Tab-separated table of C-alpha atoms in Angstrom:
chain	number	residue	atom	x	y	z
A	1334	UNK	CA	0.000	0.000	0.000
A	1335	UNK	CA	1.088	3.571	-0.707
A	1336	UNK	CA	1.673	5.779	2.339
A	1337	UNK	CA	-0.483	8.877	1.808
A	1338	UNK	CA	0.343	10.454	5.153
A	1339	UNK	CA	2.586	13.127	3.617
A	1340	UNK	CA	-0.173	14.080	1.193
A	1341	UNK	CA	-2.705	14.394	4.001
A	1342	UNK	CA	-0.299	16.493	6.002
A	1343	UNK	CA	0.292	18.738	3.014
A	1344	UNK	CA	-3.441	19.140	2.444
A	1345	UNK	CA	-3.992	19.908	6.118
A	1346	UNK	CA	-1.155	22.416	6.103
A	1347	UNK	CA	-2.622	24.079	3.012
A	1348	UNK	CA	-6.043	24.196	4.641
A	1349	UNK	CA	-4.662	25.778	7.788
A	1350	UNK	CA	-2.675	28.258	5.740
A	1351	UNK	CA	-5.773	29.248	3.792
A	1352	UNK	CA	-7.709	29.648	7.049
A	1353	UNK	CA	-5.020	31.894	8.474
A	1354	UNK	CA	-4.999	33.961	5.284
A	1355	UNK	CA	-8.787	34.156	5.374
A	1356	UNK	CA	-8.722	35.360	8.979
A	1357	UNK	CA	-6.114	37.971	8.126
A	1358	UNK	CA	-8.012	38.966	4.979
A	1359	UNK	CA	-11.229	39.652	6.866
A	1360	UNK	CA	-9.806	41.078	10.107
A	1361	UNK	CA	-7.190	43.529	8.837
A	1362	UNK	CA	-7.957	47.246	8.908
A	1363	UNK	CA	-6.385	47.670	5.474
A	1364	UNK	CA	-8.527	47.283	2.383
A	1365	UNK	CA	-7.601	44.180	0.328
A	1366	UNK	CA	-8.643	43.422	-3.246
A	1367	UNK	CA	-7.918	40.063	-4.891
A	1368	UNK	CA	-7.747	40.169	-8.689
A	1369	UNK	CA	-7.164	37.539	-11.301
A	1370	UNK	CA	-4.385	37.844	-13.840
A	1371	UNK	CA	-6.923	38.788	-16.500
A	1372	UNK	CA	-8.068	41.800	-14.432
A	1373	UNK	CA	-11.260	40.567	-12.758
A	1374	UNK	CA	-11.799	41.358	-9.077
A	1375	UNK	CA	-12.268	38.058	-7.263
A	1376	UNK	CA	-12.697	39.216	-3.676
A	1377	UNK	CA	-12.785	42.270	-1.413
A	1378	UNK	CA	-12.705	42.393	2.364
A	1379	UNK	CA	-14.966	44.438	4.635
A	1380	UNK	CA	-12.318	47.133	5.053
A	1381	UNK	CA	-12.391	47.667	1.276
A	1382	UNK	CA	-16.177	47.989	1.417
A	1383	UNK	CA	-15.873	50.574	4.201
A	1384	UNK	CA	-13.074	52.460	2.473
A	1385	UNK	CA	-14.645	52.845	-0.971
A	1386	UNK	CA	-18.333	52.961	-0.024
A	1387	UNK	CA	-19.319	50.198	-2.464
A	1388	UNK	CA	-20.944	46.934	-1.489
A	1389	UNK	CA	-18.843	43.805	-1.881
A	1390	UNK	CA	-20.828	42.775	-4.943
A	1391	UNK	CA	-20.314	46.211	-6.485
A	1392	UNK	CA	-16.574	46.022	-5.905
A	1393	UNK	CA	-16.470	42.637	-7.630
A	1394	UNK	CA	-18.318	43.946	-10.655
A	1395	UNK	CA	-17.090	47.513	-11.244
A	1396	UNK	CA	-14.122	48.445	-13.342
A	1397	UNK	CA	-10.979	49.581	-11.551
A	1398	UNK	CA	-11.229	52.931	-13.318
A	1399	UNK	CA	-14.110	53.696	-10.943
A	1400	UNK	CA	-11.680	53.869	-8.025
A	1401	UNK	CA	-8.377	54.760	-9.723
A	1402	UNK	CA	-7.122	56.716	-12.731
A	1403	UNK	CA	-5.976	54.769	-15.793
A	1404	UNK	CA	-2.417	56.049	-15.288
A	1405	UNK	CA	-2.323	54.664	-11.746
A	1406	UNK	CA	-3.673	51.282	-12.862
A	1407	UNK	CA	-1.183	51.090	-15.727
A	1408	UNK	CA	1.705	52.009	-13.402
A	1409	UNK	CA	0.775	49.185	-11.008
A	1410	UNK	CA	0.303	46.584	-13.752
A	1411	UNK	CA	3.601	47.412	-15.458
A	1412	UNK	CA	5.547	47.282	-12.200
A	1413	UNK	CA	4.052	43.919	-11.203
A	1414	UNK	CA	4.779	42.408	-14.606
A	1415	UNK	CA	8.407	43.542	-14.383
A	1416	UNK	CA	9.311	42.859	-10.750
A	1417	UNK	CA	6.376	40.933	-9.331
A	1418	UNK	CA	5.383	43.629	-6.832
A	1419	UNK	CA	4.962	47.386	-6.423
A	1420	UNK	CA	4.190	49.990	-3.816
A	1421	UNK	CA	3.081	53.513	-4.654
A	1422	UNK	CA	1.143	56.453	-3.273
A	1423	UNK	CA	-1.905	57.262	-5.356
A	1424	UNK	CA	-5.078	59.308	-5.294
A	1425	UNK	CA	-8.156	57.036	-5.279
A	1426	UNK	CA	-11.904	57.703	-5.408
A	1427	UNK	CA	-14.788	56.599	-3.242
A	1428	UNK	CA	-18.259	55.845	-4.538
A	1429	UNK	CA	-19.440	59.349	-3.551
A	1430	UNK	CA	-16.687	60.921	-5.647
A	1431	UNK	CA	-14.538	61.936	-2.695
A	1432	UNK	CA	-10.823	61.423	-3.275
A	1433	UNK	CA	-8.195	60.344	-0.773
A	1434	UNK	CA	-4.487	59.601	-0.738
A	1435	UNK	CA	-3.644	55.926	-0.387
A	1436	UNK	CA	-0.639	53.708	0.083
A	1437	UNK	CA	-1.129	50.968	-2.534
A	1438	UNK	CA	0.886	47.744	-2.342
A	1439	UNK	CA	0.392	44.985	-4.969
A	1440	UNK	CA	2.084	41.619	-5.423
A	1441	UNK	CA	1.526	38.080	-6.734
A	1442	UNK	CA	0.214	35.481	-4.266
A	1443	UNK	CA	-0.921	31.886	-4.638
A	1444	UNK	CA	-4.362	31.070	-3.348
A	1445	UNK	CA	-4.886	27.378	-3.671
A	1446	UNK	CA	-3.521	26.490	-7.075
A	1447	UNK	CA	-4.288	29.871	-8.596
A	1448	UNK	CA	-1.844	32.786	-8.892
A	1449	UNK	CA	-3.615	36.083	-8.226
A	1450	UNK	CA	-2.770	39.734	-7.599
A	1451	UNK	CA	-3.257	40.949	-4.037
A	1452	UNK	CA	-3.612	44.711	-3.561
A	1453	UNK	CA	-3.474	46.182	-0.047
A	1454	UNK	CA	-4.734	49.763	0.298
A	1455	UNK	CA	-4.276	52.091	3.291
A	1456	UNK	CA	-5.836	55.553	3.607
A	1457	UNK	CA	-2.907	57.856	4.424
A	1458	UNK	CA	-4.696	61.167	3.830
A	1459	UNK	CA	-4.302	62.378	7.413
A	1460	UNK	CA	-0.664	61.337	7.504
A	1461	UNK	CA	0.056	63.156	4.235
A	1462	UNK	CA	-1.744	66.244	5.495
A	1463	UNK	CA	0.368	66.136	8.647
A	1464	UNK	CA	3.516	65.733	6.551
A	1465	UNK	CA	2.494	68.628	4.312
A	1466	UNK	CA	1.711	70.786	7.333
A	1467	UNK	CA	5.092	69.913	8.804
A	1468	UNK	CA	6.779	70.700	5.513
A	1469	UNK	CA	5.017	74.063	5.266
A	1470	UNK	CA	5.898	74.773	8.874
A	1471	UNK	CA	9.555	73.989	8.209
A	1472	UNK	CA	9.501	76.126	5.074
A	1473	UNK	CA	7.941	79.002	7.013
A	1474	UNK	CA	10.480	78.543	9.802
A	1475	UNK	CA	13.327	78.599	7.326
A	1476	UNK	CA	11.939	81.691	5.592
A	1477	UNK	CA	11.594	83.501	8.912
A	1478	UNK	CA	15.012	82.352	10.079
A	1479	UNK	CA	16.711	83.446	6.873
A	1480	UNK	CA	15.193	86.924	7.103
A	1481	UNK	CA	15.690	87.306	10.870
A	1482	UNK	CA	18.186	89.812	12.231
A	1483	UNK	CA	18.682	87.421	15.157
A	1484	UNK	CA	21.296	84.723	14.854
A	1485	UNK	CA	19.673	81.276	14.658
A	1486	UNK	CA	21.443	77.915	14.735
A	1487	UNK	CA	20.238	74.336	15.290
A	1488	UNK	CA	22.299	71.650	17.032
A	1489	UNK	CA	21.615	67.963	16.487
A	1490	UNK	CA	23.770	64.899	17.209
A	1491	UNK	CA	26.650	67.090	18.400
A	1492	UNK	CA	26.781	69.002	15.138
A	1493	UNK	CA	25.449	72.290	13.833
A	1494	UNK	CA	22.905	71.293	11.206
A	1495	UNK	CA	21.532	74.755	10.446
A	1496	UNK	CA	22.754	78.345	10.630
A	1497	UNK	CA	21.220	81.484	9.215
A	1498	UNK	CA	23.337	84.304	7.836
A	1499	UNK	CA	22.869	86.476	10.923
A	1500	UNK	CA	24.337	83.764	13.178
A	1501	UNK	CA	27.330	83.298	10.891
A	1502	UNK	CA	27.884	87.065	10.749
A	1503	UNK	CA	27.822	87.320	14.554
A	1504	UNK	CA	30.536	84.676	14.783
A	1505	UNK	CA	32.540	86.265	11.970
A	1506	UNK	CA	32.302	83.137	9.804
A	1507	UNK	CA	30.600	81.892	6.671
A	1508	UNK	CA	27.622	79.550	6.941
A	1509	UNK	CA	29.697	76.669	5.549
A	1510	UNK	CA	32.340	77.241	8.227
A	1511	UNK	CA	29.660	77.136	10.916
A	1512	UNK	CA	28.119	73.910	9.547
A	1513	UNK	CA	31.515	72.214	9.540
A	1514	UNK	CA	31.949	72.867	13.268
A	1515	UNK	CA	31.346	70.248	15.923
A	1516	UNK	CA	29.446	71.474	18.957
A	1517	UNK	CA	32.457	70.924	21.226
A	1518	UNK	CA	34.497	73.352	19.120
A	1519	UNK	CA	32.013	76.196	19.638
A	1520	UNK	CA	33.676	76.943	22.978
A	1521	UNK	CA	36.614	78.309	20.976
A	1522	UNK	CA	34.449	81.357	20.249
A	1523	UNK	CA	33.532	81.972	23.917
A	1524	UNK	CA	35.434	84.492	26.010
A	1525	UNK	CA	37.655	82.588	28.450
A	1526	UNK	CA	36.013	84.259	31.463
A	1527	UNK	CA	32.562	83.071	30.359
A	1528	UNK	CA	33.327	79.489	29.249
A	1529	UNK	CA	32.763	77.779	32.620
A	1530	UNK	CA	29.469	79.535	33.382
A	1531	UNK	CA	28.135	78.835	29.902
A	1532	UNK	CA	29.169	75.168	30.012
A	1533	UNK	CA	27.440	74.698	33.361
A	1534	UNK	CA	24.245	76.303	32.072
A	1535	UNK	CA	24.358	74.195	28.906
A	1536	UNK	CA	24.910	71.009	30.946
A	1537	UNK	CA	21.873	71.764	33.123
A	1538	UNK	CA	19.889	72.320	29.972
A	1539	UNK	CA	20.983	68.989	28.463
A	1540	UNK	CA	20.203	67.162	31.712
A	1541	UNK	CA	16.639	68.421	31.476
A	1542	UNK	CA	16.621	70.487	34.658
A	1543	UNK	CA	15.896	73.513	32.457
A	1544	UNK	CA	13.634	73.313	29.393
A	1545	UNK	CA	15.032	76.574	28.096
A	1546	UNK	CA	17.690	78.986	29.222
A	1547	UNK	CA	18.848	82.537	28.638
A	1548	UNK	CA	22.505	83.416	28.917
A	1549	UNK	CA	24.496	86.572	28.330
A	1550	UNK	CA	28.158	86.115	27.526
A	1551	UNK	CA	30.996	87.390	25.375
A	1552	UNK	CA	32.247	85.856	22.169
A	1553	UNK	CA	35.503	86.383	20.342
A	1554	UNK	CA	34.758	86.585	16.641
A	1555	UNK	CA	37.021	85.135	13.982
A	1556	UNK	CA	38.543	88.617	13.464
A	1557	UNK	CA	39.399	88.883	17.184
A	1558	UNK	CA	36.746	91.435	18.155
A	1559	UNK	CA	34.721	90.908	21.323
A	1560	UNK	CA	30.925	91.083	21.259
A	1561	UNK	CA	28.281	90.731	23.961
A	1562	UNK	CA	25.693	88.079	23.077
A	1563	UNK	CA	22.313	87.290	24.620
A	1564	UNK	CA	21.509	83.668	23.794
A	1565	UNK	CA	18.379	81.534	24.242
A	1566	UNK	CA	18.445	77.724	24.080
A	1567	UNK	CA	15.288	75.642	23.530
A	1568	UNK	CA	14.370	72.110	22.455
A	1569	UNK	CA	12.569	71.904	19.104
A	1570	UNK	CA	11.673	69.298	16.489
A	1571	UNK	CA	13.882	69.435	13.412
A	1572	UNK	CA	13.505	66.904	10.597
A	1573	UNK	CA	11.283	64.862	12.901
A	1574	UNK	CA	13.851	64.568	15.690
A	1575	UNK	CA	14.757	66.474	18.844
A	1576	UNK	CA	17.189	69.304	18.337
A	1577	UNK	CA	18.446	72.376	20.184
A	1578	UNK	CA	17.667	75.778	18.763
A	1579	UNK	CA	19.938	78.712	19.592
A	1580	UNK	CA	18.660	82.253	19.092
A	1581	UNK	CA	21.302	84.943	19.586
A	1582	UNK	CA	21.063	88.726	19.792
A	1583	UNK	CA	24.114	90.972	19.630
A	1584	UNK	CA	23.719	93.271	22.649
A	1585	UNK	CA	27.121	94.928	22.369
A	1586	UNK	CA	25.824	98.351	21.310
A	1587	UNK	CA	23.154	98.366	24.029
A	1588	UNK	CA	25.573	97.291	26.760
A	1589	UNK	CA	28.177	99.848	25.695
A	1590	UNK	CA	25.496	102.552	25.594
A	1591	UNK	CA	24.286	101.583	29.067
A	1592	UNK	CA	27.869	101.660	30.300
A	1593	UNK	CA	28.384	105.145	28.861
A	1594	UNK	CA	25.102	106.313	30.384
A	1595	UNK	CA	26.121	104.914	33.760
A	1596	UNK	CA	29.515	106.605	33.505
A	1597	UNK	CA	27.838	109.892	32.558
A	1598	UNK	CA	25.406	109.543	35.450
A	1599	UNK	CA	28.224	108.876	37.884
A	1600	UNK	CA	30.139	111.903	36.593
A	1601	UNK	CA	27.025	114.055	36.825
A	1602	UNK	CA	26.384	112.919	40.401
A	1603	UNK	CA	30.008	113.584	41.298
A	1604	UNK	CA	29.889	117.108	39.886
A	1605	UNK	CA	26.466	117.687	41.444
A	1606	UNK	CA	27.729	116.745	44.889
A	1607	UNK	CA	30.908	118.768	44.372
A	1608	UNK	CA	29.097	121.859	43.107
A	1609	UNK	CA	26.364	121.635	45.726
A	1610	UNK	CA	28.922	121.569	48.497
A	1611	UNK	CA	31.229	124.227	47.061
A	1612	UNK	CA	28.464	126.547	45.853
A	1613	UNK	CA	26.765	126.384	49.235
A	1614	UNK	CA	30.019	127.390	50.903
A	1615	UNK	CA	30.583	130.205	48.393
A	1616	UNK	CA	27.016	131.465	48.812
A	1617	UNK	CA	27.390	131.419	52.570
A	1618	UNK	CA	30.574	133.485	52.314
A	1619	UNK	CA	28.959	136.033	49.990
A	1620	UNK	CA	25.900	136.148	52.225
A	1621	UNK	CA	28.138	136.975	55.192
A	1622	UNK	CA	29.863	139.742	53.236
A	1623	UNK	CA	26.503	141.310	52.354
A	1624	UNK	CA	25.441	141.144	56.009
A	1625	UNK	CA	28.620	142.953	57.035
A	1626	UNK	CA	28.084	145.620	54.360
A	1627	UNK	CA	24.607	146.315	55.694
A	1628	UNK	CA	26.159	147.266	59.040
A	1629	UNK	CA	27.690	150.334	57.383
A	1630	UNK	CA	25.532	153.277	58.448
A	1631	UNK	CA	26.822	155.429	55.601
A	1632	UNK	CA	25.197	153.412	52.834
A	1633	UNK	CA	22.746	155.126	50.542
A	1634	UNK	CA	19.269	153.695	50.176
A	1635	UNK	CA	20.082	152.605	46.621
A	1636	UNK	CA	23.149	150.727	47.809
A	1637	UNK	CA	21.118	149.029	50.534
A	1638	UNK	CA	18.542	147.968	47.949
A	1639	UNK	CA	21.259	146.443	45.795
A	1640	UNK	CA	22.712	144.575	48.750
A	1641	UNK	CA	19.244	143.310	49.703
A	1642	UNK	CA	18.784	142.119	46.121
A	1643	UNK	CA	22.131	140.358	46.352
A	1644	UNK	CA	21.033	138.644	49.564
A	1645	UNK	CA	17.819	137.527	47.886
A	1646	UNK	CA	19.749	136.072	44.962
A	1647	UNK	CA	21.922	134.155	47.441
A	1648	UNK	CA	18.752	132.752	48.979
A	1649	UNK	CA	17.517	131.761	45.532
A	1650	UNK	CA	20.826	130.122	44.724
A	1651	UNK	CA	20.784	128.094	47.944
A	1652	UNK	CA	17.181	127.113	47.337
A	1653	UNK	CA	18.039	125.962	43.802
A	1654	UNK	CA	20.846	123.791	45.166
A	1655	UNK	CA	18.510	122.280	47.764
A	1656	UNK	CA	15.807	121.656	45.154
A	1657	UNK	CA	18.248	119.832	42.899
A	1658	UNK	CA	19.391	117.719	45.850
A	1659	UNK	CA	15.779	116.944	46.764
A	1660	UNK	CA	14.943	116.056	43.166
A	1661	UNK	CA	17.883	113.642	43.082
A	1662	UNK	CA	16.857	112.072	46.388
A	1663	UNK	CA	13.271	111.568	45.218
A	1664	UNK	CA	14.519	109.934	42.023
A	1665	UNK	CA	17.109	107.705	43.706
A	1666	UNK	CA	15.436	106.740	46.988
A	1667	UNK	CA	11.942	108.190	47.436
A	1668	UNK	CA	10.725	108.246	51.059
A	1669	UNK	CA	7.945	105.938	52.174
A	1670	UNK	CA	4.485	107.504	51.968
A	1671	UNK	CA	2.737	107.973	55.294
A	1672	UNK	CA	-0.478	109.704	56.446
A	1673	UNK	CA	0.243	113.438	56.288
A	1674	UNK	CA	-1.814	116.459	57.317
A	1675	UNK	CA	-2.040	118.686	54.187
A	1676	UNK	CA	-3.043	121.761	56.210
A	1677	UNK	CA	0.049	121.451	58.404
A	1678	UNK	CA	2.255	121.133	55.294
A	1679	UNK	CA	0.588	124.238	53.814
A	1680	UNK	CA	1.232	126.212	56.998
A	1681	UNK	CA	4.948	125.320	56.950
A	1682	UNK	CA	5.188	126.268	53.276
A	1683	UNK	CA	3.524	129.633	53.952
A	1684	UNK	CA	6.000	130.456	56.713
A	1685	UNK	CA	8.970	129.542	54.493
A	1686	UNK	CA	7.757	131.652	51.571
A	1687	UNK	CA	7.152	134.665	53.783
A	1688	UNK	CA	10.617	134.298	55.303
A	1689	UNK	CA	12.290	134.076	51.876
A	1690	UNK	CA	10.384	137.097	50.531
A	1691	UNK	CA	10.212	139.461	53.521
A	1692	UNK	CA	9.590	142.523	51.381
A	1693	UNK	CA	6.213	141.112	50.277
A	1694	UNK	CA	3.136	140.180	52.252
A	1695	UNK	CA	1.332	136.904	51.590
A	1696	UNK	CA	-2.417	137.021	52.240
A	1697	UNK	CA	-4.103	133.621	52.206
A	1698	UNK	CA	-7.845	133.232	51.860
A	1699	UNK	CA	-8.574	129.624	52.754
A	1700	UNK	CA	-11.614	127.408	52.479
A	1701	UNK	CA	-10.838	124.140	54.224
A	1702	UNK	CA	-13.438	121.371	54.434
A	1703	UNK	CA	-14.150	120.335	58.044
A	1704	UNK	CA	-12.765	116.962	59.156
A	1705	UNK	CA	-10.413	116.869	56.193
A	1706	UNK	CA	-8.758	113.485	55.750
A	1707	UNK	CA	-5.003	113.120	55.667
A	1708	UNK	CA	-3.206	112.301	52.432
A	1709	UNK	CA	-0.598	109.659	51.635
A	1710	UNK	CA	2.501	111.824	51.284
A	1711	UNK	CA	5.899	112.558	52.810
A	1712	UNK	CA	8.090	115.430	53.982
A	1713	UNK	CA	8.215	116.901	50.475
A	1714	UNK	CA	4.540	117.911	50.480
A	1715	UNK	CA	5.667	121.167	52.105
A	1716	UNK	CA	8.071	121.715	49.188
A	1717	UNK	CA	5.224	121.142	46.723
A	1718	UNK	CA	3.072	123.835	48.338
A	1719	UNK	CA	6.107	126.103	48.652
A	1720	UNK	CA	6.764	125.890	44.890
A	1721	UNK	CA	3.234	127.077	44.050
A	1722	UNK	CA	3.131	129.835	46.674
A	1723	UNK	CA	6.619	131.073	45.821
A	1724	UNK	CA	5.668	131.214	42.150
A	1725	UNK	CA	2.595	133.294	43.055
A	1726	UNK	CA	4.653	135.703	45.161
A	1727	UNK	CA	7.415	136.177	42.578
A	1728	UNK	CA	5.189	136.921	39.619
A	1729	UNK	CA	2.683	139.185	41.338
A	1730	UNK	CA	3.872	142.813	40.981
A	1731	UNK	CA	1.909	143.935	44.041
A	1732	UNK	CA	3.643	144.174	47.447
A	1733	UNK	CA	0.644	142.453	49.015
A	1734	UNK	CA	-0.101	139.148	47.307
A	1735	UNK	CA	-3.532	137.510	47.573
A	1736	UNK	CA	-3.782	133.741	47.160
A	1737	UNK	CA	-7.051	131.771	47.408
A	1738	UNK	CA	-6.739	128.204	48.704
A	1739	UNK	CA	-9.398	125.524	49.087
A	1740	UNK	CA	-9.110	121.919	50.248
A	1741	UNK	CA	-12.071	119.583	49.663
A	1742	UNK	CA	-12.673	115.840	49.579
A	1743	UNK	CA	-13.837	113.995	46.476
A	1744	UNK	CA	-17.339	112.516	46.694
A	1745	UNK	CA	-16.008	109.019	47.346
A	1746	UNK	CA	-13.455	110.414	49.832
A	1747	UNK	CA	-10.607	108.739	47.954
A	1748	UNK	CA	-8.802	111.955	47.017
A	1749	UNK	CA	-8.280	115.479	48.275
A	1750	UNK	CA	-8.482	118.364	45.811
A	1751	UNK	CA	-6.357	121.393	46.599
A	1752	UNK	CA	-6.949	124.587	44.592
A	1753	UNK	CA	-4.344	127.361	44.814
A	1754	UNK	CA	-5.311	130.468	42.822
A	1755	UNK	CA	-3.214	133.627	42.588
A	1756	UNK	CA	-4.028	137.111	41.295
A	1757	UNK	CA	-0.758	137.703	39.469
A	1758	UNK	CA	0.083	138.130	35.801
A	1759	UNK	CA	-1.008	134.596	34.962
A	1760	UNK	CA	0.441	131.969	32.641
A	1761	UNK	CA	-0.233	132.085	28.872
A	1762	UNK	CA	-1.967	129.018	27.449
A	1763	UNK	CA	0.989	128.195	25.174
A	1764	UNK	CA	3.230	128.069	28.246
A	1765	UNK	CA	1.060	125.847	30.458
A	1766	UNK	CA	2.105	122.650	28.683
A	1767	UNK	CA	5.787	123.411	29.335
A	1768	UNK	CA	5.353	124.578	32.888
A	1769	UNK	CA	6.546	121.452	34.690
A	1770	UNK	CA	9.505	120.726	32.425
A	1771	UNK	CA	13.004	122.057	33.043
A	1772	UNK	CA	12.571	124.889	30.554
A	1773	UNK	CA	13.603	128.532	30.808
A	1774	UNK	CA	11.032	130.873	29.391
A	1775	UNK	CA	12.617	134.095	30.534
A	1776	UNK	CA	11.144	136.064	27.677
A	1777	UNK	CA	7.616	135.231	28.793
A	1778	UNK	CA	8.228	136.491	32.307
A	1779	UNK	CA	6.154	133.652	33.720
A	1780	UNK	CA	8.646	130.859	34.328
A	1781	UNK	CA	12.012	131.289	35.965
A	1782	UNK	CA	15.264	129.431	35.745
A	1783	UNK	CA	14.834	127.198	38.804
A	1784	UNK	CA	13.443	123.696	39.149
A	1785	UNK	CA	10.725	124.427	41.702
A	1786	UNK	CA	7.723	123.612	39.523
A	1787	UNK	CA	9.500	120.610	38.000
A	1788	UNK	CA	10.091	119.369	41.542
A	1789	UNK	CA	6.423	120.039	42.331
A	1790	UNK	CA	5.290	117.824	39.470
A	1791	UNK	CA	7.685	115.038	40.477
A	1792	UNK	CA	6.512	115.130	44.097
A	1793	UNK	CA	2.811	114.966	43.246
A	1794	UNK	CA	3.411	112.181	40.707
A	1795	UNK	CA	5.242	110.181	43.386
A	1796	UNK	CA	2.115	110.403	45.538
A	1797	UNK	CA	0.004	108.974	42.733
A	1798	UNK	CA	-1.663	112.333	42.326
A	1799	UNK	CA	-1.991	114.784	39.478
A	1800	UNK	CA	-1.661	118.510	38.916
A	1801	UNK	CA	-3.362	120.774	36.384
A	1802	UNK	CA	-2.911	124.484	35.687
A	1803	UNK	CA	-5.866	126.608	34.581
A	1804	UNK	CA	-6.739	130.284	34.373
A	1805	UNK	CA	-8.194	131.669	37.592
A	1806	UNK	CA	-10.719	133.501	35.443
A	1807	UNK	CA	-11.805	131.236	32.553
A	1808	UNK	CA	-10.721	132.646	29.198
A	1809	UNK	CA	-8.384	135.298	30.627
A	1810	UNK	CA	-4.956	134.069	31.683
A	1811	UNK	CA	-3.843	137.581	32.701
A	1812	UNK	CA	-6.096	137.453	35.792
A	1813	UNK	CA	-3.927	134.855	37.497
A	1814	UNK	CA	-3.323	131.112	37.527
A	1815	UNK	CA	-5.082	128.270	39.325
A	1816	UNK	CA	-3.075	125.188	40.338
A	1817	UNK	CA	-5.352	122.176	40.914
A	1818	UNK	CA	-3.665	119.381	42.860
A	1819	UNK	CA	-5.287	116.016	43.618
A	1820	UNK	CA	-3.661	113.615	46.084
A	1821	UNK	CA	-4.918	110.190	47.265
A	1822	UNK	CA	-6.395	110.371	50.746
A	1823	UNK	CA	-5.676	107.943	53.557
A	1824	UNK	CA	-8.296	105.150	53.379
A	1825	UNK	CA	-11.234	105.930	55.653
A	1826	UNK	CA	-10.835	102.778	57.739
A	1827	UNK	CA	-7.328	103.885	58.783
A	1828	UNK	CA	-7.609	107.691	58.521
A	1829	UNK	CA	-7.065	110.164	61.320
A	1830	UNK	CA	-9.034	113.369	61.117
A	1831	UNK	CA	-7.059	116.612	61.287
């Protein structure tokens, strides 16, 4: 008898193989079409039905031109006939006419005793859209980088894989020279005093303790010049992989300008302190000489008047020096604001003005709201009131100077409004906008050479208040000026009534 065991085993193996193929055919998420060598579609799995929108029977009966262009079909057939397989990306059509991008893989397979063509189709539309978006993003990035005035470089696998022209220019190299550098050789461009700090920062960045970092350091360009660089490191995706992006800004001009400004400020402060001290001593000496001259009983009245004028100018000079010193102190280290009685500050200012201008009489007409709240201010509130009152006294030709003052609370009791109106020659409208700047308008006769009103504006601004200048009589500046000052009041829950 003939032993048919091997034949049975072969048949069983074939059956099991066909079952496995059938399971794969029906369970895979990819669409599969089985076609005969003469071009007829023999089978289609459920994924193909879902992908194209045809029923299985329709897929078996329609022509391939319903789902693919003739050129695509011809390309697949020719490739299979030459090499037995092919894989392409093609645009296919669904039953509803909608197109999609597909990965199409075709090859010969044996099913039973028949050789057929198996075509596996995957919808890759979303993937292609993502790739196109990434490509556009990279193109946009490159366009922006190429046109940027900031130096941009990308490090990947210990090499510089991208450099724009600005980065190369900062380093004093060509782009090709930059791209031929290994990352470890970049330290050759770093100033020796900055190498250690920069390496430590870069190491922390690589270890992941910092996702991005800013560093300012010096580089030595290829031509030997030193430049200050502000650099930012960040992790980005480049060509689908992690990379490090460097964005550099040349801050040399800014740093040198700041250094020059600081040097100028230091010189100015030195000369200010020197002049303040020396001028005060000189003024005191001249003041003493004038006092001695006044003791001479043989002086004419005219001579006495001139000496008195000289004494007044000495007072003005000393006051100017003090104002400049106060202005500097407010700018450098302003005092802490505390609850301050505005009426008490006004009284002190009145006494000082009258003492400085003894040949004139200051007549105040006040209207003070009862239970006036204190304001958040400091010791310089007296100087603010002094500046306004002194201005009124100086520019009023009368020996007796009238000044109207009112202090009232705002409706919500958050601010105090202080009106100070004089009856002098007034301030022209074209001058009001320049009043609080350090400007000499000697020709107008309304603004002197000191810094009193500039100091006034700085003081009130420090309090969070504001100051406005109007005509005392609307429409007629020649009838005097009105200074309107508003200062935040002490909150009611913590206020003390004065």
